[in-house]
CSV table of C-alpha atoms in Angstrom, one decimal:
chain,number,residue,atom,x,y,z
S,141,UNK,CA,76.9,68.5,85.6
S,142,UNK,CA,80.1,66.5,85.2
S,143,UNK,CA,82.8,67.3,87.8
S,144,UNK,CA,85.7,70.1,86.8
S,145,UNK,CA,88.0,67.1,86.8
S,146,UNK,CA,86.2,65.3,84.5
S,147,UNK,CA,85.6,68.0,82.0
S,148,UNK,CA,89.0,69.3,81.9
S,149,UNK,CA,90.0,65.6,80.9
S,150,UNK,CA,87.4,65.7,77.8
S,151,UNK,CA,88.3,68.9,76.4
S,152,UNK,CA,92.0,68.3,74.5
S,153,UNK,CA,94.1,70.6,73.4
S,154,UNK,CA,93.1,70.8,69.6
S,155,UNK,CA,89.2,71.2,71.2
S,156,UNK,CA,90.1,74.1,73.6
S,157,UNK,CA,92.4,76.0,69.9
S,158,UNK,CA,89.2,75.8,68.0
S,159,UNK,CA,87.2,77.8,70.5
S,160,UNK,CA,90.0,80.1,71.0
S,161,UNK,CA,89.4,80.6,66.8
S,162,UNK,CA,86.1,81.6,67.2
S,163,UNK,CA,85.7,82.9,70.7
S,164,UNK,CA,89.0,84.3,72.1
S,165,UNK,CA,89.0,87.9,72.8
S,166,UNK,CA,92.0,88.5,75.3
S,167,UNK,CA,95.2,88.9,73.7
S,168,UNK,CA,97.1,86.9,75.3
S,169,UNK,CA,94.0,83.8,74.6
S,170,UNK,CA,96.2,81.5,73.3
S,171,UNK,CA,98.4,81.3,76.4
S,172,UNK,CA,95.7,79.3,77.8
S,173,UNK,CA,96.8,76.2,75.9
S,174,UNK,CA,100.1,76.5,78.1
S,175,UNK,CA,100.9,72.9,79.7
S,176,UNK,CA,99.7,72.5,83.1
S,177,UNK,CA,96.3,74.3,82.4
S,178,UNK,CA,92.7,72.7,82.8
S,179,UNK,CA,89.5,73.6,80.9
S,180,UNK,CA,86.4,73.6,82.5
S,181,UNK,CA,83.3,72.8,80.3
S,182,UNK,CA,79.6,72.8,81.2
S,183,UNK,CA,77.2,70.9,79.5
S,184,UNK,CA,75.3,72.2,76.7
S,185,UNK,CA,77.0,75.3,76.5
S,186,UNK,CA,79.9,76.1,74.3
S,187,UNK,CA,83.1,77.3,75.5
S,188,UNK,CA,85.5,77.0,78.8
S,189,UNK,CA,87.5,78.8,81.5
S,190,UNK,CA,90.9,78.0,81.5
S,191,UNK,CA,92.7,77.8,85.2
S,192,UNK,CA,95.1,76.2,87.2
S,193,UNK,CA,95.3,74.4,90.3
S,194,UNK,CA,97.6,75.8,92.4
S,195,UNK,CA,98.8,73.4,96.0
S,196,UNK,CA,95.5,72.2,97.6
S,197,UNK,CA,93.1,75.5,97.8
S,198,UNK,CA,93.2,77.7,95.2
S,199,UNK,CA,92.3,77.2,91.4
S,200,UNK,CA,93.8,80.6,89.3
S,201,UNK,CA,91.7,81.3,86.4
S,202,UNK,CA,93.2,82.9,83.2
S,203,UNK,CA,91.6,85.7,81.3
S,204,UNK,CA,87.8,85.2,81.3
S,205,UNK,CA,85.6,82.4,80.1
S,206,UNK,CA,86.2,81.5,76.2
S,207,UNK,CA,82.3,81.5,75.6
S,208,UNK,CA,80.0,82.8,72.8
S,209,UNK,CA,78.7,86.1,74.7
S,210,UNK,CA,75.3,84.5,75.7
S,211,UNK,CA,76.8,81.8,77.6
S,212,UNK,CA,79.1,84.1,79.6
S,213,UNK,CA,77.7,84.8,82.7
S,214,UNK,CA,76.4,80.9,83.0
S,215,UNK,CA,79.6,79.6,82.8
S,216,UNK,CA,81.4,82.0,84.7
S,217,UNK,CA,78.8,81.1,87.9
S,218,UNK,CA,79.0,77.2,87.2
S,219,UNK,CA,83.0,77.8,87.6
S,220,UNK,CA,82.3,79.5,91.0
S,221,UNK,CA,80.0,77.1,91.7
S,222,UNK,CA,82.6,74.1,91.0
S,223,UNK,CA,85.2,75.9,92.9
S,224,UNK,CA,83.2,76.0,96.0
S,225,UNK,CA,81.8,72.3,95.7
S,226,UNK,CA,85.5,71.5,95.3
S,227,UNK,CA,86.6,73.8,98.5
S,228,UNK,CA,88.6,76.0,96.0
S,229,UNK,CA,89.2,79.4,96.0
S,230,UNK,CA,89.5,81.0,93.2
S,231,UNK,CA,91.8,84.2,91.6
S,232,UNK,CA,91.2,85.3,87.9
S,233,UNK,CA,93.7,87.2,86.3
S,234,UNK,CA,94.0,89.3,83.2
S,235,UNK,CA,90.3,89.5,82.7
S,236,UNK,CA,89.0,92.1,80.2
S,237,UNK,CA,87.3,95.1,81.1
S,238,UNK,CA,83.8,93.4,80.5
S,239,UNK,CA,84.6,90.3,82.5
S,240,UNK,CA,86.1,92.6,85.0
S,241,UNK,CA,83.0,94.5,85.5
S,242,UNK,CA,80.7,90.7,85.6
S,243,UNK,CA,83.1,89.7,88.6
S,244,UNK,CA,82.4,93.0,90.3
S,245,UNK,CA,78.7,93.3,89.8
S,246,UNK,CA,78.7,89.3,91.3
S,247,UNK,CA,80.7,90.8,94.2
S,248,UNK,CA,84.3,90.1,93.8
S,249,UNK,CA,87.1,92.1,94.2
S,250,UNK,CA,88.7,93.6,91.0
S,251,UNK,CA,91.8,96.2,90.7
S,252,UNK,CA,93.7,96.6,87.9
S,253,UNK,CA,96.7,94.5,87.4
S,254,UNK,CA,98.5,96.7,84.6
S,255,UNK,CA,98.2,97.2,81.2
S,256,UNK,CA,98.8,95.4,77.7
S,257,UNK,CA,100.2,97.4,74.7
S,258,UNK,CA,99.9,96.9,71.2
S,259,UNK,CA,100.5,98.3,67.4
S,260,UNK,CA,98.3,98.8,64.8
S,261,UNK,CA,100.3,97.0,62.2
S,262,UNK,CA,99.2,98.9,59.0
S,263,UNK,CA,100.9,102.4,61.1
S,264,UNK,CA,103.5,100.6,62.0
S,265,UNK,CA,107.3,102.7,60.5
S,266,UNK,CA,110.7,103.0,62.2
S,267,UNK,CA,111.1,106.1,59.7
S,268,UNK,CA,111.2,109.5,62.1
S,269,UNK,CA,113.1,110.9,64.8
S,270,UNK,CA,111.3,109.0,67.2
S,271,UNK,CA,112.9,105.7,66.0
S,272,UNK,CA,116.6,106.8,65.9
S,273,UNK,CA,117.8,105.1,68.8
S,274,UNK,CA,116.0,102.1,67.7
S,275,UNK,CA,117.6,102.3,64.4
S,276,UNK,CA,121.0,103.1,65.7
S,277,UNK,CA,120.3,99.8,67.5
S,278,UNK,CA,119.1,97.4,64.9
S,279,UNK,CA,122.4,98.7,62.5
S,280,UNK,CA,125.0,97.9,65.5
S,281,UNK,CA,123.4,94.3,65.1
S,282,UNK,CA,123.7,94.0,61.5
S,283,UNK,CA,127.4,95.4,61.3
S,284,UNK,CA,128.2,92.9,64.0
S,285,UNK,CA,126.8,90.1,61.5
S,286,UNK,CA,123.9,89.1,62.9
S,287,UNK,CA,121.0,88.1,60.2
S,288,UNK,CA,117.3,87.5,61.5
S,289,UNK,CA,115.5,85.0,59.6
S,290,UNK,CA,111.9,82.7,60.2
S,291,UNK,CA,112.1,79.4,61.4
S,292,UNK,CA,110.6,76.9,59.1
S,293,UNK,CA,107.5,74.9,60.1
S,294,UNK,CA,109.8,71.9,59.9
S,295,UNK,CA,112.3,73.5,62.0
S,296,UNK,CA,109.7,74.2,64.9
S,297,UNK,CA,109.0,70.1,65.2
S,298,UNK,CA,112.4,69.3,64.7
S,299,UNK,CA,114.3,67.9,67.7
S,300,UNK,CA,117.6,69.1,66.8
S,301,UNK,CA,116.7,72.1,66.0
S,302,UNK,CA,114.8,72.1,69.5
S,303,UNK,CA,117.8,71.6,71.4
S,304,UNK,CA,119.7,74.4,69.9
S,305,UNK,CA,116.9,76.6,71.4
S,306,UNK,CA,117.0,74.7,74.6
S,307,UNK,CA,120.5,75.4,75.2
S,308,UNK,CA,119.6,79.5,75.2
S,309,UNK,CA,117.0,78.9,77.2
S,310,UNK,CA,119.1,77.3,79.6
S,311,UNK,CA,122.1,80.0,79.1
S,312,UNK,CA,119.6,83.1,79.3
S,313,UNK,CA,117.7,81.7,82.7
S,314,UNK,CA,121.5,81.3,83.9
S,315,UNK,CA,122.7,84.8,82.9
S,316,UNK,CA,119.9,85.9,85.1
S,317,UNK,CA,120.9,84.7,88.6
S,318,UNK,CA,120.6,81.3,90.7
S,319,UNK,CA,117.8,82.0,92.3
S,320,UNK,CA,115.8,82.9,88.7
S,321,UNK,CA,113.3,80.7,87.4
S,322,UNK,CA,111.5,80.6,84.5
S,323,UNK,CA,108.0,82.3,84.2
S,324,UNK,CA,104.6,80.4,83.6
S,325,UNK,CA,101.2,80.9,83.2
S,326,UNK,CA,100.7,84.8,81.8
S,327,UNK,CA,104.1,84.3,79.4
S,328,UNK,CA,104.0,81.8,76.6
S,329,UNK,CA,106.4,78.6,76.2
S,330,UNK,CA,107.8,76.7,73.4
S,331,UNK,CA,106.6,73.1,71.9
S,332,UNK,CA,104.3,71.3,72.8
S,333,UNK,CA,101.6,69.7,70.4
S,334,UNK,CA,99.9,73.3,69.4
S,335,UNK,CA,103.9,74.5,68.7
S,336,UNK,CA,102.9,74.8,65.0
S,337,UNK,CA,100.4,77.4,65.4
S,338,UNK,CA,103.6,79.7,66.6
S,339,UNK,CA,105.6,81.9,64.2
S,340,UNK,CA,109.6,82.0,66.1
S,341,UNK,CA,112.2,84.1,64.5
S,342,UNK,CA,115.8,83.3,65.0
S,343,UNK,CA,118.8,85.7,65.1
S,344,UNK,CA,122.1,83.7,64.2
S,345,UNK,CA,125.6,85.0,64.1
S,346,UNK,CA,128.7,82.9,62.5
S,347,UNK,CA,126.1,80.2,62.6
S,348,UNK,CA,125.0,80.4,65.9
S,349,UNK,CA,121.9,81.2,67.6
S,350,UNK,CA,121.9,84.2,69.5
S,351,UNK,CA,118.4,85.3,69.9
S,352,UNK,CA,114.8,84.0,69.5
S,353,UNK,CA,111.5,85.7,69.5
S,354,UNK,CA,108.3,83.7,69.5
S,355,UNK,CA,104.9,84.5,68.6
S,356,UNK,CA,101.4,83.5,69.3
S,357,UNK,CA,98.6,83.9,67.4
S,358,UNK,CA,95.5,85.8,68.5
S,359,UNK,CA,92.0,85.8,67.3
S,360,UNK,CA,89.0,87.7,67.7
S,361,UNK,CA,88.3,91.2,66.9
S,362,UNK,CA,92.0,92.9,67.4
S,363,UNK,CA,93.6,89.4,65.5
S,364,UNK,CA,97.3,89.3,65.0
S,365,UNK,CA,100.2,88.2,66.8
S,366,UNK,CA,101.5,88.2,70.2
S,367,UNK,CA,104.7,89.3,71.0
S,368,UNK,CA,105.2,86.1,73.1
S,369,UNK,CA,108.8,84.7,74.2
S,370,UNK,CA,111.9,86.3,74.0
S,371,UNK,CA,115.1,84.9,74.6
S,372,UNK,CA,118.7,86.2,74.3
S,373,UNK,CA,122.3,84.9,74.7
S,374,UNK,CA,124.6,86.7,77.1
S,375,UNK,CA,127.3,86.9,74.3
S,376,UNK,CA,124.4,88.1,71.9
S,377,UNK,CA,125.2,91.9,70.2
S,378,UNK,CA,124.1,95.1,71.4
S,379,UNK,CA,120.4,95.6,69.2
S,380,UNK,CA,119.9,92.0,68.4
S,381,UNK,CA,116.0,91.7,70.2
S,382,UNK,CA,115.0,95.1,68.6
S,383,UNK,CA,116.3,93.6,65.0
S,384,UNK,CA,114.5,90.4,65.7
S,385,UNK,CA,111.7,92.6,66.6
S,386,UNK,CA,111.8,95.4,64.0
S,387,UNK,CA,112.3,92.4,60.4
S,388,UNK,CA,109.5,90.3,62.4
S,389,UNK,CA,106.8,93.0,62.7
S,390,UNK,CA,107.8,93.8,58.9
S,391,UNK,CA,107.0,90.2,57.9
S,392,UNK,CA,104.0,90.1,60.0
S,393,UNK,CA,102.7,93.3,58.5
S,394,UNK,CA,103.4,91.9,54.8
S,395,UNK,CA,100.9,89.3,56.0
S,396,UNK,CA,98.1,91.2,56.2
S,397,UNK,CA,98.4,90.7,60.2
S,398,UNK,CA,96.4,93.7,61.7
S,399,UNK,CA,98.0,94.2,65.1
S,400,UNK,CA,101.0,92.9,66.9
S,401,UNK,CA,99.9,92.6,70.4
S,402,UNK,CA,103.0,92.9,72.9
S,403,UNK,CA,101.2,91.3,75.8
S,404,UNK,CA,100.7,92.6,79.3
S,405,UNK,CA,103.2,94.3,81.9
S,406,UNK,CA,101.8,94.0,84.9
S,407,UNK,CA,101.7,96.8,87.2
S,408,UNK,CA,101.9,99.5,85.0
S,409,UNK,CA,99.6,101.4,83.0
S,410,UNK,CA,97.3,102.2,86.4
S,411,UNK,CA,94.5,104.5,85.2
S,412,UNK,CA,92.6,105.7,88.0
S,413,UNK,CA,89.9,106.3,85.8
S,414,UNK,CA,89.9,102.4,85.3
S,415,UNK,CA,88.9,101.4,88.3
S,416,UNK,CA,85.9,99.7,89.0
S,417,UNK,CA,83.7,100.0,92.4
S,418,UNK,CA,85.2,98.1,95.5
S,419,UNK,CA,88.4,97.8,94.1
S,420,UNK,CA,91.2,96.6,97.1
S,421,UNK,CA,93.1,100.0,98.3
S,422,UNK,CA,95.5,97.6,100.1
S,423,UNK,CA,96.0,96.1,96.4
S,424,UNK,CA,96.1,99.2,94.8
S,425,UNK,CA,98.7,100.6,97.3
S,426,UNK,CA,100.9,97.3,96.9
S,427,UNK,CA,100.6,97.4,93.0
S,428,UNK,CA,102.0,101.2,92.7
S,429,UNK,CA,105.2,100.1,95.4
S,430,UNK,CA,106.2,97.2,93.1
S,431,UNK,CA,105.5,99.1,90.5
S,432,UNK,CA,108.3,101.9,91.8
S,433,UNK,CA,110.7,99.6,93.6
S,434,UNK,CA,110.1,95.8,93.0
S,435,UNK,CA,112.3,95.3,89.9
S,436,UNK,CA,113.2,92.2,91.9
S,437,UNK,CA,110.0,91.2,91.9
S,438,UNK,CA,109.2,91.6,88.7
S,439,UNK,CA,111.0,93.9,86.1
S,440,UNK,CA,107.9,95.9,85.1
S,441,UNK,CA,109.8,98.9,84.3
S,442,UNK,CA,112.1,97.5,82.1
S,443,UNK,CA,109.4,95.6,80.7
S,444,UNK,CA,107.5,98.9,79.5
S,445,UNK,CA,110.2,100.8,78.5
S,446,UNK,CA,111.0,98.2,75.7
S,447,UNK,CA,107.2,98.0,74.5
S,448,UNK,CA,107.1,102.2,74.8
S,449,UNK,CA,109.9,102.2,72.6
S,450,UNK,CA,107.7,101.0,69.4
S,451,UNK,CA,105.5,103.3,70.0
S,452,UNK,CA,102.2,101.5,70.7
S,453,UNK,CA,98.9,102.6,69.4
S,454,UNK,CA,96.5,101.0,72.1
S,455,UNK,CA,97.0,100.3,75.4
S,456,UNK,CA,94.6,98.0,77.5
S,457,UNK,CA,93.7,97.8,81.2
S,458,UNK,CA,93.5,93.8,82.1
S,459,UNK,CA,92.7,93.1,86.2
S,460,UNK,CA,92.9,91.1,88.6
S,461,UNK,CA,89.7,89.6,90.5
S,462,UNK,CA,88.8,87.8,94.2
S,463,UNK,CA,86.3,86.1,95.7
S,464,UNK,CA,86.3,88.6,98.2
S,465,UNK,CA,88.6,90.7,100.4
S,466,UNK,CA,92.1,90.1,99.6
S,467,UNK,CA,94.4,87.8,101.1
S,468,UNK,CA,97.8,87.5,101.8
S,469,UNK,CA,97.6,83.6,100.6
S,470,UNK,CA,95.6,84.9,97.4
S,471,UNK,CA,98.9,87.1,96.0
S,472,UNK,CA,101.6,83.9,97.2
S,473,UNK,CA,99.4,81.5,95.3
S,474,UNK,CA,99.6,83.4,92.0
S,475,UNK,CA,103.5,84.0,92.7
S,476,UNK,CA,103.4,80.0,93.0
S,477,UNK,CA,100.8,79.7,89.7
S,478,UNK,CA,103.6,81.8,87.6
S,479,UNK,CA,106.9,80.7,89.3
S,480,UNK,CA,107.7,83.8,90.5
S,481,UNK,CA,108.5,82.7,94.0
């Protein structure tokens, strides 16, 4: 077999997007192609796992492996087996229920990690009682002058056009605080040579940019969109992300897309009923305290109440998995893998 190294140098980018196409069954799949992620391939069989390295031990593996379903448990042991050779340990996040089950029956630790949420697009209506705050919203925008409209595909490769986004990006990450960084790994970025698979949507205001929301597209059996990026300008109106949100789902919809996926919050959405045999109670404990009181670690709550607010038709369980009992080393490397620390 040809090393990790070696294979995730063979697979390019354009290779790993044309298994995604006919393989992919996470929703958030195409986040794989992020920059700064490896592929690792095995011989004869179709497919990868997409992970990262992460400082000089660990390897974090995102969503299961991309493999036609016979191949699955093969490449998922020649990974583990690659990982050892390379004195790697390794932590897979956002696996599926059926990975997540795999991983346990081969002796690993899985716990939930939260939950993803997502509309059934052909439902999908802001009319209702329900949606009045949302509405009152979205009009606030408008009367303040805001429009929403689709970036062109020339628009997403166009520098200039880049650099307008760039400088909200850089005004948004400052509005939060110093010591904020921006996310990686389980969030999606902007650019890059797979840029024009993305649909973005721009909200402008006496010519300005004031918003953006990007999407991603998914594949496989629930295929759509993934609510993906979001970014807002401090000055921006009152509403503007939920107009964005609201005229993109509409233009999606009038697509034919069938679901708009709005990605995962992690720990939320913890379904005792989930959980799978062997699950970390040290984890589990740890996952329901941030949930409650670690907005500074991570602003799940925030997070859900703006996905709960559409009114989601499915919500997923996605987990977390280890080689083992947990470590304390395991949980800072995958702070590390998504710049959260």
């Amino acid at each position: 077999m040809t090393t990790t190294q070696d294979a995730a140098q063979h697979l390019a980018r354009r290779d790993a997007l044309a298994v995604l196409r006919d393989y992919a069954r996470s929703s958030s799949a195409f986040l794989a192609l992020n920059e700064g992620n490896r592929y690792f391939t095995v011989p004869g069989r179709t497919g990868f796992v997409a992970y990262r390295p992460v400082g000089r031990r660990y390897w974090i593996q995102f969503t299961g492996a991309v493999t036609p379903e016979h191949d699955r448990s093969a490449v998922d042991h020649a990974f583990a087996e690659a990982a050892k050779r390379a004195g790697k340990r390794v932590v897979a996040v956002q696996l599926e229920r059926s990975d997540a089950e795999r991983a346990a029956a081969n002796g690993w630790v899985v716990n939930q990690f939260g939950s993803s949420y997502s509309i059934d697009l052909s439902a999908f209506s802001l009319r209702g009682r329900k949606f009045v705050k949302t509405r009152n919203m979205i009009t606030r925008s408008r009367r303040e002058g805001v429009t929403v409209r689709e970036a062109t595909p020339e628009q997403l490769t166009d520098p200039a056009f880049a650099t307008r986004l760039d400088r909200l990006d850089a005004a948004w990450l400052r509005n939060k605080g110093r010591h904020v960084k921006g996310l990686r790994l389980m969030v999606g970025e902007r650019g890059g040579e797979v840029q024009e698979q993305r649909r973005l949507f721009v909200a402008e205001a006496a010519g300005r940019i004031v918003a953006y929301i990007s999407y991603s597209p998914v594949f496989g059996e629930k295929a759509g969109w993934l609510y993906d990026l979001t970014r807002r300008s401090p000055d921006a109106p009152p509403g503007v992300v939920e107009h964005i949100f609201a005229e993109a789902a509409q233009v999606l919809r009038e697509d034919d897309a069938p679901w708009l996926h709005l990605g995962l919050t992690p720990f939320v959405g913890i379904d005792p009923d989930a959980a799978l045999p062997g699950a970390s109670r040290m984890l589990s404990t740890a996952t329901g305290l941030i949930a409650k009181h670690g907005s500074a670690v991570y602003p799940a709550a925030s997070q859900l109440a703006f996905k709960l607010k559409w009114r989601p038709t499915l919500v997923t369980p996605e987990y977390i998995a280890f080689p083992g009992r947990v470590r304390l080393r395991d949980l800072w490397s995958l702070a590390r893998a998504t710049n959260s620390l």
